[in-house]
Amino acid sequence: MVQSKILKQNPSVLHLFLNAKESSSDYYLNSLKAAYSCGQVHQDKIAVIDERLFYPDCDGLIANRKSVLVIKTADCLPIFLFSGDQKIIVALHAGWRGLLSGIISNAFRKMTEFKTDPNGII
């Protein structure tokens, strides 16, 4: 398991980067079963989570409440954005197609819909 030094500074953001073996272990399995995930279709679409656990047509998730968000990667990038002022977190699956389509700027745009100050995004 690996953690971001930057996100670790904010105790309200629990985050983990797990390898394949860790993500299938009994230790994390219950948390992962209740996690929100997306189809990771190599686009720039980001879903705001609701009651559903799976969002098939997007590469990112945004939450404004305590949530477990999961992004799986191989050769793509996992990108996590956090806004401390509004308690908004975004998890992105960023492959080259999504990056070219503007998934990161789309994430910032969606975060500002929640009245997040763009300068406060980590």
Short mmCIF file of C-alpha atoms in Angstrom, two decimals:
data_model
loop_
_atom_site.label_atom_id
_atom_site.label_comp_id
_atom_site.label_asym_id
_atom_site.label_seq_id
_atom_site.Cartn_x
_atom_site.Cartn_y
_atom_site.Cartn_z
CA MET A 1 0.00 0.00 0.00
CA VAL A 2 1.20 3.48 -0.89
CA GLN A 3 -0.17 6.84 0.22
CA SER A 4 0.26 10.38 -1.07
CA LYS A 5 2.30 12.60 1.25
CA ILE A 6 0.17 15.58 0.23
CA LEU A 7 -3.24 13.94 0.78
CA LYS A 8 -1.98 12.33 3.99
CA GLN A 9 -1.64 15.82 5.48
CA ASN A 10 -5.43 16.09 5.52
CA PRO A 11 -6.77 13.56 8.04
CA SER A 12 -10.29 13.68 6.54
CA VAL A 13 -9.03 12.05 3.31
CA LEU A 14 -8.30 8.37 3.73
CA HIS A 15 -6.70 7.13 0.54
CA LEU A 16 -4.83 4.04 -0.52
CA PHE A 17 -2.99 2.93 -3.64
CA LEU A 18 -3.19 -0.86 -3.66
CA ASN A 19 -1.53 -3.39 -5.90
CA ALA A 20 -3.50 -6.30 -7.38
CA LYS A 21 -2.72 -8.64 -4.50
CA GLU A 22 -3.69 -6.09 -1.84
CA SER A 23 -6.92 -5.14 -3.59
CA SER A 24 -8.10 -8.75 -3.56
CA SER A 25 -7.11 -9.42 0.05
CA ASP A 26 -9.71 -9.98 2.77
CA TYR A 27 -8.38 -6.93 4.61
CA TYR A 28 -9.69 -4.47 1.98
CA LEU A 29 -12.44 -6.59 0.41
CA ASN A 30 -15.40 -5.28 2.47
CA SER A 31 -14.48 -1.65 1.80
CA LEU A 32 -14.07 -2.33 -1.91
CA LYS A 33 -17.46 -4.08 -2.14
CA ALA A 34 -19.14 -0.88 -0.92
CA ALA A 35 -17.01 1.40 -3.11
CA TYR A 36 -18.06 3.57 -6.03
CA SER A 37 -16.38 2.74 -9.32
CA CYS A 38 -16.65 3.59 -13.00
CA GLY A 39 -16.35 1.84 -16.36
CA GLN A 40 -13.10 3.58 -17.26
CA VAL A 41 -13.92 3.94 -20.95
CA HIS A 42 -11.03 6.29 -21.88
CA GLN A 43 -13.11 9.49 -22.19
CA ASP A 44 -13.45 12.73 -20.24
CA LYS A 45 -16.80 12.07 -18.53
CA ILE A 46 -17.06 12.39 -14.76
CA ALA A 47 -20.09 11.26 -12.74
CA VAL A 48 -21.34 12.83 -9.54
CA ILE A 49 -22.07 9.88 -7.28
CA ASP A 50 -25.57 9.11 -6.08
CA GLU A 51 -27.02 5.82 -4.78
CA ARG A 52 -25.52 3.66 -7.56
CA LEU A 53 -22.17 2.01 -6.95
CA PHE A 54 -21.15 1.63 -10.61
CA TYR A 55 -21.05 4.28 -13.37
CA PRO A 56 -20.39 2.49 -16.68
CA ASP A 57 -19.86 5.40 -19.09
CA CYS A 58 -17.24 7.53 -17.39
CA ASP A 59 -13.62 7.80 -16.28
CA GLY A 60 -14.05 9.80 -13.13
CA LEU A 61 -16.11 10.13 -9.99
CA ILE A 62 -16.86 13.14 -7.83
CA ALA A 63 -18.22 12.95 -4.30
CA ASN A 64 -19.40 15.62 -1.89
CA ARG A 65 -19.91 13.22 1.01
CA LYS A 66 -17.84 10.57 2.77
CA SER A 67 -17.31 7.90 0.11
CA VAL A 68 -14.96 5.20 -1.07
CA LEU A 69 -13.98 5.85 -4.69
CA VAL A 70 -12.03 3.26 -6.67
CA ILE A 71 -9.94 3.75 -9.80
CA LYS A 72 -8.03 0.83 -11.28
CA THR A 73 -5.04 1.45 -13.51
CA ALA A 74 -2.43 -0.40 -15.51
CA ASP A 75 -0.69 2.05 -17.83
CA CYS A 76 -3.07 4.97 -17.15
CA LEU A 77 -2.79 7.49 -14.33
CA PRO A 78 -4.89 7.57 -11.17
CA ILE A 79 -5.50 11.23 -10.33
CA PHE A 80 -7.13 12.33 -7.08
CA LEU A 81 -8.23 15.89 -6.45
CA PHE A 82 -9.46 17.19 -3.11
CA SER A 83 -11.01 20.45 -2.02
CA GLY A 84 -10.78 21.04 1.70
CA ASP A 85 -13.15 24.00 1.72
CA GLN A 86 -16.15 22.05 0.39
CA LYS A 87 -15.03 18.49 1.19
CA ILE A 88 -15.17 17.47 -2.47
CA ILE A 89 -13.06 14.59 -3.77
CA VAL A 90 -12.53 13.49 -7.36
CA ALA A 91 -10.99 10.24 -8.57
CA LEU A 92 -9.92 10.10 -12.23
CA HIS A 93 -8.77 7.35 -14.55
CA ALA A 94 -6.55 9.33 -16.92
CA GLY A 95 -5.38 7.54 -20.02
CA TRP A 96 -3.98 9.39 -23.00
CA ARG A 97 -7.42 9.65 -24.65
CA GLY A 98 -8.99 11.12 -21.53
CA LEU A 99 -6.08 13.51 -21.04
CA LEU A 100 -6.37 14.72 -24.65
CA SER A 101 -10.13 15.10 -24.21
CA GLY A 102 -9.62 17.31 -21.16
CA ILE A 103 -10.59 15.12 -18.21
CA ILE A 104 -8.54 17.19 -15.76
CA SER A 105 -10.05 20.54 -16.77
CA ASN A 106 -13.46 18.86 -16.75
CA ALA A 107 -12.81 17.77 -13.15
CA PHE A 108 -11.93 21.34 -12.13
CA ARG A 109 -15.07 22.60 -13.88
CA LYS A 110 -17.25 20.07 -12.05
CA MET A 111 -15.63 20.91 -8.72
CA THR A 112 -16.43 24.60 -9.17
CA GLU A 113 -20.10 23.64 -9.63
CA PHE A 114 -19.92 22.77 -5.91
CA LYS A 115 -18.62 26.31 -5.18
CA THR A 116 -15.07 25.04 -4.72
CA ASP A 117 -12.30 27.62 -4.89
CA PRO A 118 -10.01 26.38 -7.72
CA ASN A 119 -6.98 27.74 -5.83
CA GLY A 120 -7.74 25.44 -2.89
CA ILE A 121 -7.77 22.21 -4.85
CA ILE A 122 -5.07 19.71 -3.90
#
